XYZ file of C-alpha atoms in Angstrom:
631
model
C 46.472 73.976 205.554
C 48.930 74.043 202.609
C 48.415 77.818 202.300
C 49.326 78.218 205.969
C 52.483 76.173 205.532
C 53.415 78.218 202.465
C 53.051 81.512 204.389
C 55.098 80.256 207.336
C 57.571 78.130 205.365
C 60.650 79.574 207.104
C 59.275 78.735 210.542
C 58.307 75.197 209.400
C 61.820 74.536 208.006
C 63.428 75.589 211.305
C 61.046 73.338 213.249
C 61.772 70.342 211.018
C 65.510 70.987 211.336
C 65.268 70.993 215.153
C 63.210 67.765 215.157
C 65.241 65.731 212.633
C 68.878 66.546 213.475
C 68.719 65.415 217.168
C 67.250 62.085 216.111
C 70.320 61.472 213.943
C 72.608 62.458 216.826
C 71.025 60.149 219.409
C 70.012 57.242 217.155
C 72.684 57.421 214.488
C 72.559 57.624 210.717
C 72.324 54.276 208.942
C 74.588 54.054 205.955
C 71.608 53.024 203.848
C 70.380 56.634 204.010
C 73.156 57.533 201.590
C 74.210 54.287 199.891
C 72.194 51.388 198.712
C 72.661 48.362 200.920
C 74.220 45.551 198.947
C 74.215 41.905 199.872
C 77.446 39.905 199.602
C 77.337 37.424 196.695
C 80.885 36.051 197.049
C 83.938 36.200 199.296
C 87.612 36.033 198.279
C 90.468 36.085 200.816
C 88.170 37.551 203.453
C 86.938 40.363 201.194
C 83.318 40.437 200.058
C 82.018 40.956 196.530
C 78.687 42.718 196.853
C 75.633 42.652 194.635
C 76.484 46.217 193.642
C 80.022 45.153 192.610
C 78.487 42.368 190.525
C 75.943 44.681 188.882
C 78.589 47.261 188.027
C 80.934 44.629 186.594
C 78.163 43.124 184.500
C 77.149 46.526 183.163
C 80.746 47.225 182.088
C 81.086 43.762 180.530
C 77.772 44.141 178.677
C 78.797 47.555 177.327
C 82.071 46.067 176.103
C 80.367 43.171 174.320
C 77.745 45.450 172.762
C 80.488 47.729 171.458
C 82.211 44.744 169.853
C 78.968 43.373 168.384
C 76.231 46.021 168.043
C 73.734 43.509 166.628
C 73.951 41.248 169.699
C 70.599 40.489 171.285
C 70.436 42.332 174.622
C 68.535 39.386 176.143
C 71.613 37.186 175.832
C 73.565 39.629 177.988
C 70.806 39.830 180.579
C 70.365 36.074 180.922
C 71.138 34.417 184.301
C 73.947 32.442 182.641
C 75.621 35.613 181.311
C 75.341 37.367 184.664
C 76.804 34.363 186.490
C 79.703 34.251 184.010
C 80.465 37.870 184.939
C 80.494 36.928 188.628
C 82.913 34.064 187.965
C 85.178 36.448 186.044
C 85.003 38.938 188.924
C 85.946 36.188 191.386
C 88.808 35.054 189.147
C 90.220 38.587 188.967
C 90.025 38.921 192.765
C 91.774 35.546 193.217
C 94.592 36.541 190.873
C 94.904 39.921 192.584
C 95.235 38.189 195.949
C 97.932 35.934 194.476
C 99.801 38.963 193.079
C 99.807 40.560 196.537
C 100.867 37.404 198.348
C 103.606 36.507 195.844
C 104.877 40.134 195.687
C 104.641 40.181 191.899
C 105.302 43.490 190.179
C 105.806 44.790 186.670
C 109.111 46.551 186.054
C 109.434 49.708 183.971
C 111.358 47.752 181.329
C 108.532 45.193 181.012
C 105.973 47.979 180.731
C 107.932 49.786 177.999
C 108.471 46.548 176.064
C 104.763 45.752 176.190
C 103.804 49.264 175.087
C 106.140 48.977 172.102
C 104.420 45.724 171.076
C 101.026 47.454 170.785
C 100.719 48.398 167.057
C 98.657 51.564 167.670
C 101.298 52.904 170.058
C 104.300 51.659 168.068
C 103.025 53.729 165.129
C 103.364 56.941 167.162
C 107.156 57.017 167.038
C 108.903 60.110 165.726
C 111.648 59.871 163.041
C 114.277 59.898 165.814
C 112.696 56.818 167.445
C 111.133 58.563 170.445
C 107.437 58.382 171.270
C 105.221 61.302 170.252
C 103.868 62.165 173.714
C 101.066 64.401 172.451
C 99.827 61.804 169.969
C 100.011 59.181 172.742
C 97.842 61.324 175.023
C 95.381 61.987 172.186
C 95.101 58.266 171.381
C 94.295 57.351 174.988
C 92.053 60.392 175.443
C 89.872 59.178 172.575
C 89.309 56.014 174.648
C 88.500 57.994 177.794
C 91.839 57.220 179.485
C 94.897 59.086 180.684
C 98.476 57.791 180.174
C 98.855 57.330 183.925
C 95.626 55.346 184.278
C 96.297 53.225 181.184
C 99.824 52.343 182.284
C 98.653 51.510 185.813
C 96.014 49.149 184.406
C 98.579 47.589 182.061
C 101.017 47.028 184.943
C 98.224 45.338 186.883
C 97.244 43.152 183.925
C 100.841 42.046 183.342
C 101.195 41.163 187.018
C 97.962 39.148 186.947
C 99.110 37.275 183.827
C 102.308 36.251 185.593
C 100.340 34.330 188.236
C 99.104 31.708 185.773
C 101.751 32.351 183.096
C 104.435 30.789 185.232
C 102.415 27.595 185.453
C 101.472 27.391 181.781
C 105.083 28.014 180.733
C 106.344 24.957 182.621
C 104.022 22.423 180.983
C 105.559 19.833 178.669
C 104.715 16.409 177.260
C 106.947 13.347 177.531
C 107.232 10.817 174.713
C 105.455 8.173 176.817
C 102.548 10.547 177.547
C 102.332 11.431 173.881
C 102.374 7.767 172.838
C 99.630 6.892 175.318
C 97.444 9.773 174.169
C 98.062 9.209 170.460
C 97.484 5.462 170.749
C 94.070 6.153 172.245
C 93.352 8.496 169.360
C 94.879 6.601 166.426
C 94.743 2.940 167.473
C 93.083 0.706 164.891
C 91.237 -2.558 165.401
C 90.090 -5.343 163.132
C 86.347 -5.822 163.824
C 83.232 -7.551 162.539
C 79.714 -6.242 163.082
C 76.217 -7.692 162.897
C 73.336 -5.194 162.768
C 69.811 -5.922 163.994
C 67.910 -2.980 162.525
C 64.560 -2.127 164.051
C 63.043 -1.523 160.601
C 63.545 -5.206 159.722
C 61.289 -6.241 162.629
C 58.409 -3.838 161.943
C 56.425 -6.466 160.017
C 56.500 -8.770 163.050
C 54.749 -6.263 165.325
C 51.114 -7.078 166.111
C 48.980 -3.969 166.648
C 45.733 -3.949 168.642
C 43.427 -1.110 169.658
C 44.218 -1.769 173.320
C 47.950 -1.560 172.658
C 47.533 1.765 170.880
C 45.362 3.141 173.686
C 47.919 2.101 176.300
C 50.753 3.689 174.302
C 48.764 6.909 173.837
C 47.993 7.179 177.555
C 51.645 6.599 178.478
C 53.088 9.033 175.922
C 50.692 11.970 175.746
C 53.652 14.383 175.549
C 54.342 13.069 172.028
C 50.919 14.257 170.876
C 51.055 17.837 172.069
C 49.875 20.561 169.735
C 51.971 23.672 170.419
C 50.214 26.991 170.873
C 49.839 28.869 167.614
C 48.223 31.952 166.218
C 46.926 33.473 163.020
C 48.463 36.920 162.711
C 48.599 39.942 160.469
C 51.350 42.519 160.294
C 52.626 45.562 158.406
C 56.272 46.302 157.714
C 57.758 49.716 157.112
C 61.129 49.477 155.406
C 63.138 51.237 152.721
C 61.524 49.198 149.947
C 57.991 50.183 151.000
C 58.967 53.830 151.437
C 60.807 53.852 148.120
C 57.772 52.451 146.307
C 55.839 55.611 147.169
C 58.483 58.048 145.886
C 58.036 59.749 142.510
C 60.985 61.669 141.063
C 60.623 64.772 138.907
C 62.613 65.287 135.721
C 64.273 68.374 137.215
C 65.427 66.419 140.277
C 66.999 63.747 138.075
C 68.809 66.245 135.813
C 70.127 68.205 138.802
C 71.353 64.995 140.409
C 73.013 64.016 137.094
C 74.928 67.300 136.942
C 76.122 66.941 140.520
C 77.076 63.255 140.391
C 77.785 62.264 136.781
C 81.543 62.400 137.219
C 81.413 60.319 140.404
C 79.088 57.727 138.921
C 81.237 57.373 135.824
C 84.009 55.948 137.958
C 87.241 57.114 139.592
C 89.977 58.928 137.758
C 93.268 57.038 137.387
C 96.733 58.530 137.109
C 100.035 57.204 135.824
C 103.291 58.167 137.464
C 106.968 57.311 137.614
C 109.110 57.780 140.692
C 112.625 57.608 142.016
C 112.781 56.198 145.547
C 115.657 56.632 147.970
C 115.006 54.215 150.834
C 114.862 55.462 154.424
C 113.115 53.310 156.993
C 110.612 55.088 159.238
C 112.505 54.032 162.375
C 115.981 54.675 160.945
C 118.257 57.117 162.849
C 117.767 60.781 161.979
C 121.269 61.065 160.480
C 120.606 58.197 158.102
C 117.314 59.700 156.948
C 118.967 63.077 156.382
C 121.606 61.402 154.223
C 118.894 59.755 152.091
C 117.043 63.040 151.768
C 120.203 64.844 150.634
C 120.722 62.254 147.893
C 117.113 62.737 146.739
C 117.599 66.509 146.678
C 120.742 66.032 144.554
C 118.825 63.903 142.036
C 115.988 66.444 141.932
C 118.460 69.193 141.034
C 119.690 67.108 138.083
C 116.084 66.573 136.935
C 115.311 70.267 137.115
C 118.244 70.852 134.790
C 117.272 68.003 132.430
C 113.658 66.750 132.942
C 113.987 64.270 130.061
C 116.572 62.272 132.006
C 113.962 61.001 134.538
C 113.848 57.407 133.233
C 117.655 57.106 133.064
C 118.123 58.518 136.565
C 115.401 56.177 137.903
C 117.088 53.114 136.375
C 120.446 54.132 137.831
C 119.393 55.414 141.259
C 115.879 54.316 142.309
C 115.860 51.807 145.143
C 112.375 50.487 144.277
C 113.161 47.087 142.708
C 109.685 46.812 141.230
C 109.830 49.933 139.068
C 113.477 50.937 138.692
C 114.089 48.658 135.699
C 111.135 50.340 133.918
C 112.476 53.821 134.450
C 110.399 54.228 137.620
C 107.053 53.629 135.825
C 104.276 52.584 138.226
C 101.490 52.331 135.650
C 97.960 53.630 136.221
C 96.454 53.571 139.709
C 93.498 55.096 141.530
C 93.059 56.751 144.892
C 93.846 54.506 147.842
C 96.492 52.469 146.016
C 99.479 54.445 147.308
C 100.544 55.783 150.693
C 98.860 59.079 151.551
C 101.775 61.548 151.000
C 102.511 59.958 147.619
C 98.851 59.988 146.570
C 98.301 63.600 147.632
C 101.315 64.699 145.596
C 100.244 62.764 142.473
C 96.658 64.053 142.542
C 97.874 67.618 143.046
C 100.123 67.649 139.954
C 99.632 68.456 136.288
C 100.590 66.020 133.559
C 104.324 66.192 132.772
C 105.118 67.933 136.067
C 107.921 66.730 138.380
C 107.330 66.998 142.113
C 109.569 68.201 144.908
C 111.061 65.552 147.243
C 108.134 63.750 148.930
C 108.663 61.975 152.259
C 106.777 58.752 153.128
C 107.259 55.792 155.444
C 109.365 54.136 152.715
C 111.771 57.025 152.229
C 112.021 59.936 149.788
C 110.309 60.059 146.383
C 110.666 62.216 143.288
C 107.529 61.833 141.181
C 106.729 62.549 137.543
C 103.055 62.539 136.498
C 102.994 60.863 133.078
C 99.296 60.321 132.397
C 95.709 61.073 133.462
C 92.927 58.683 132.550
C 89.533 60.304 133.138
C 86.549 57.937 132.754
C 84.009 58.659 130.050
C 80.885 60.304 131.418
C 77.729 58.623 130.076
C 74.798 60.652 128.807
C 71.804 61.478 130.984
C 69.598 58.908 129.230
C 72.234 56.205 129.577
C 72.504 56.910 133.281
C 68.783 57.393 133.935
C 68.103 53.915 135.504
C 71.107 54.236 137.814
C 70.212 57.836 138.671
C 66.635 56.902 139.563
C 67.700 53.959 141.738
C 70.350 55.953 143.629
C 68.240 59.080 144.119
C 65.223 57.051 145.250
C 67.418 55.196 147.730
C 68.684 58.470 149.201
C 65.225 60.018 149.422
C 63.797 56.813 150.928
C 66.410 56.858 153.678
C 65.597 60.480 154.533
C 61.851 59.868 154.407
C 62.102 56.708 156.534
C 63.872 58.677 159.253
C 61.054 61.256 159.118
C 58.107 58.835 159.317
C 59.519 56.092 161.591
C 58.236 57.834 164.741
C 54.877 58.501 163.102
C 54.558 54.785 162.270
C 55.385 53.793 165.869
C 52.866 56.276 167.253
C 50.129 55.218 164.815
C 50.235 51.500 165.692
C 50.084 52.433 169.380
C 47.361 55.101 169.206
C 45.040 53.055 166.942
C 45.791 49.750 168.592
C 42.596 47.914 167.618
C 43.452 47.614 163.900
C 46.343 47.790 161.458
C 44.191 49.094 158.612
C 44.562 52.815 159.495
C 48.348 52.411 159.586
C 48.354 50.555 156.281
C 46.199 53.252 154.660
C 48.253 56.131 156.046
C 51.626 54.777 154.945
C 50.383 52.868 151.858
C 51.466 49.492 153.235
C 50.121 46.006 152.556
C 48.770 43.963 155.470
C 50.457 40.553 155.457
C 48.763 37.485 156.970
C 50.143 34.208 158.302
C 48.694 31.112 159.999
C 50.227 28.549 162.374
C 52.682 31.065 163.837
C 54.431 29.891 167.028
C 56.494 31.569 169.736
C 59.740 30.415 168.152
C 60.725 30.995 164.506
C 59.705 28.073 162.326
C 62.316 26.258 160.266
C 62.793 28.189 157.032
C 60.851 31.226 158.274
C 61.754 34.503 156.584
C 61.118 38.185 157.124
C 59.484 39.427 160.345
C 58.281 35.930 161.326
C 61.901 34.812 161.666
C 62.588 37.560 164.223
C 62.429 36.372 167.845
C 61.697 39.863 169.227
C 58.667 40.317 166.960
C 57.309 36.872 167.861
C 57.775 37.670 171.531
C 55.730 40.849 171.069
C 52.972 38.934 169.239
C 52.710 36.375 172.052
C 52.802 38.928 174.864
C 49.923 38.992 177.362
C 48.552 42.281 176.052
C 48.585 41.076 172.454
C 46.933 37.711 173.189
C 44.305 38.782 175.726
C 43.365 42.222 174.378
C 44.051 41.637 170.656
C 45.938 44.922 170.462
C 48.622 45.894 167.991
C 52.148 45.205 169.128
C 54.555 48.087 169.505
C 56.694 48.807 166.461
C 59.614 46.347 166.586
C 62.922 47.213 164.955
C 64.045 44.354 162.711
C 67.273 45.978 161.660
C 68.537 49.129 160.037
C 65.627 51.024 158.435
C 62.989 48.363 159.091
C 60.037 48.401 161.519
C 57.181 45.939 161.908
C 53.992 45.842 163.963
C 51.452 43.032 164.140
C 48.384 41.714 165.887
C 46.924 38.294 166.726
C 43.692 37.526 164.877
C 43.148 34.028 166.268
C 44.930 32.150 169.045
C 44.970 28.440 169.915
C 46.472 27.428 173.246
C 48.714 24.388 173.569
C 46.713 21.165 173.930
C 46.943 17.408 173.756
C 45.477 16.158 170.480
C 42.751 13.523 170.897
C 43.625 9.968 169.958
C 41.256 10.035 166.973
C 43.289 12.861 165.340
C 46.682 11.149 165.660
C 45.893 7.577 164.604
C 48.569 7.357 161.902
C 51.310 8.926 164.016
C 50.288 6.809 167.014
C 50.555 3.572 165.055
C 53.895 4.601 163.544
C 55.405 5.376 166.961
C 54.040 2.215 168.547
C 55.379 -0.027 165.774
C 58.779 1.711 165.895
C 59.075 1.147 169.635
C 58.042 -2.524 169.513
C 60.267 -3.191 166.482
C 63.275 -1.744 168.355
C 62.456 -3.972 171.350
C 62.279 -7.081 169.123
C 65.596 -6.122 167.457
C 67.279 -5.794 170.849
C 65.903 -9.117 172.066
C 67.175 -10.847 168.924
C 70.575 -9.117 169.165
C 71.107 -10.025 172.814
C 70.132 -13.622 172.144
C 72.581 -13.882 169.243
C 75.337 -12.278 171.329
C 74.938 -14.930 174.022
C 74.788 -17.703 171.396
C 77.871 -16.531 169.478
C 79.914 -16.065 172.622
C 79.196 -19.707 173.472
C 79.699 -20.943 169.885
C 81.867 -18.442 167.930
C 81.905 -20.699 164.845
C 78.146 -20.166 164.403
C 78.413 -16.372 164.261
C 76.978 -14.658 161.199
C 78.954 -11.441 160.934
C 79.836 -9.001 158.194
C 83.296 -9.028 156.643
C 86.086 -7.724 158.862
C 87.073 -4.055 158.584
C 89.843 -2.032 160.208
C 88.464 0.908 162.198
C 89.916 3.779 164.233
C 88.925 7.214 165.478
C 90.179 8.618 162.196
C 88.706 5.715 160.160
C 85.126 5.093 161.377
C 84.177 3.145 158.220
C 80.640 4.601 158.347
C 79.897 2.762 161.590
C 77.525 4.430 164.084
C 79.323 6.302 166.843
C 78.023 3.874 169.488
C 79.410 0.876 167.550
C 82.791 2.539 167.010
C 83.057 3.462 170.696
C 82.254 -0.091 171.742
C 84.803 -1.544 169.296
C 87.596 0.708 170.575
C 86.580 0.388 174.224
C 86.517 -3.417 174.303
C 89.256 -5.010 176.503
C 92.100 -6.492 174.489
C 93.655 -8.768 177.105
C 91.699 -11.720 175.666
C 90.857 -11.515 171.965
C 88.516 -11.958 170.252
C 86.258 -9.764 172.425
C 82.479 -9.488 172.055
C 80.378 -6.369 172.707
C 76.650 -5.700 172.508
C 75.572 -2.194 171.510
C 72.154 -0.676 172.152
C 71.337 1.603 169.210
C 68.195 3.030 170.769
C 65.306 3.320 168.319
C 67.561 1.987 165.512
C 67.910 -1.465 167.126
C 70.979 -3.381 168.282
C 74.470 -4.365 167.106
C 76.948 -7.112 168.004
C 80.642 -6.257 167.650
C 83.507 -8.763 167.527
C 87.021 -7.330 168.016
C 89.509 -9.731 166.362
C 92.866 -8.019 166.823
C 94.736 -4.735 167.233
C 96.231 -3.442 164.013
C 99.571 -1.649 164.290
C 98.983 1.972 163.443
C 101.259 3.478 160.775
C 104.170 5.560 161.994
C 103.372 9.242 161.704
C 105.665 11.666 159.913
C 108.171 13.395 162.237
C 106.645 16.797 161.489
C 103.174 15.490 162.389
C 104.519 13.989 165.606
C 106.011 17.356 166.572
C 102.683 19.068 165.885
C 100.882 16.467 167.993
C 103.425 16.887 170.768
C 102.957 20.667 170.742
C 99.176 20.236 170.837
C 99.413 17.768 173.713
C 101.694 20.180 175.593
C 99.071 22.869 175.144
C 96.380 20.566 176.558
C 98.675 19.763 179.494
C 99.279 23.482 180.016
C 95.553 24.210 180.141
C 94.988 21.368 182.588
C 97.769 22.584 184.878
C 96.515 26.163 184.776
C 93.002 25.046 185.736
C 94.380 22.848 188.531
C 96.509 25.713 189.863
C 93.542 28.082 189.752
C 91.461 25.607 191.757
C 94.340 25.446 194.287
C 94.330 29.264 194.551
C 90.561 29.264 195.115
C 91.020 26.945 198.077
C 93.983 28.913 199.426
C 92.052 32.184 199.370
C 88.854 30.543 200.670
C 86.606 31.446 197.747
C 82.889 31.266 198.490
C 80.272 32.046 195.842
C 76.950 32.543 197.570
C 74.858 33.334 194.503
C 73.178 30.176 193.141
C 74.348 28.862 189.787
C 71.541 29.135 187.178
């Protein structure tokens, strides 16, 4: 049949053409033939945001975050929460765009130019006459995959979007009464007395019976769960293990010494003096030419009398740091000076005077006065450093060569790690009580979430196969296998007797402490003179006096219209506390500078609140609907 079709392929193609095309004409072509159908996940101002829009936006956002932080775990970016955050950002951008259109906001050319000039990377592209280097500007944007037209259009759009909420945030301010109310809540101080009823003090009063323990165990089985765990073994291929198998020959070491001795001895330093005639980088061209002419005049004098360098520097150099010393800059290494200056110095011979050198600071005339070359140690003195450095280099090259072989070996011989260990001369490490999440204080591969996930995968647990090679970081791979696995289970009562008794006593002791505390609170409210309280202390948000947070909150929350006020505080498993608020203590007057700082901070809080309120108003105005469920 297939041979017949092959021989008459032209006829078959014509037949198929005649059959298929009419069906499209009479029935119609669904758009899904050519584009993937995409469900709407949100709607803003009558315009839908599709699943495809969301996916594309999240891919772009993920790429941006990965570029900023290459070590970021990809799972964080793929989580439902991260994806939903991208959708909210997409909705916010659409809302602001709708507001820009409705409010007829636009970015003027002057605003665009001013913003461009405030970007350091672009501001540095100015020519000496103050104009922008157009070619350098295009090259800078081209390196980012953008054109000047596209970049400026995006910047105009961004500035317009910022104006929607910027107008609101710029109008926020804080009145003195608002500030006083907010600061009083933060800095108010109260004179209080506290009585603690600690659960630990009631532990000896708890009666424990077998029936009580059994009832507690049955009601709290979740407290006696044994998490799943495994006994595992693993091998790690890293630079240290590769380096341990490298043996260096004497010839390799001596060759490396000859090629690198000067570098390893340390950098060369040079000493120079200079005469500087200032000329700012953005100064007018005429002004820079005038400075250059003066430098040329001084250079001519030096050519006629080289020994007058120090005197001319003292009289003419406009570098206040070196002029008084005859222009002497002392010794310095590469990277200490601006590039044109450094290139001139390291291209000169000792005693030589340079031509006029232009830099961002102006025009220099340089005299090289000294060269300090580091002493090169002997081969034997450098041997330990040579061996360490050469082994490190060879280990990096060898690791790159064998990394794929390691990954293939653990996969192809998946029933054991021994062949891999033998082939790459690695040690099999073993560990017990390993869980899905890194244990507190875990180190090495067992602290890596990706490796643990691979160990507890279905294939690893059910088939006892090696995991794939997992990358722990730069130049480090690990593979492991599960030797023994214990599923999660509830421990029998006989195995948890001590813990069971401890938990039961703690619970009952806390209950007794609360009963006693509540009884005393009622008694002391009725007869304040009988209260047995600790000495009074003055407390505030900034002066907690080591009181538990719950006690401090109760003391500062108590109504002050009728003092003294009494409050009971449940401290959970720690027991109970009774708080007596005696009086409000006048807070000290803050320094004027501190008050201004607080006022500025409060204005910022007010600004944020107003921006959020205005954004919520815009969402209602443009009928925002998010159909995707929040995770």
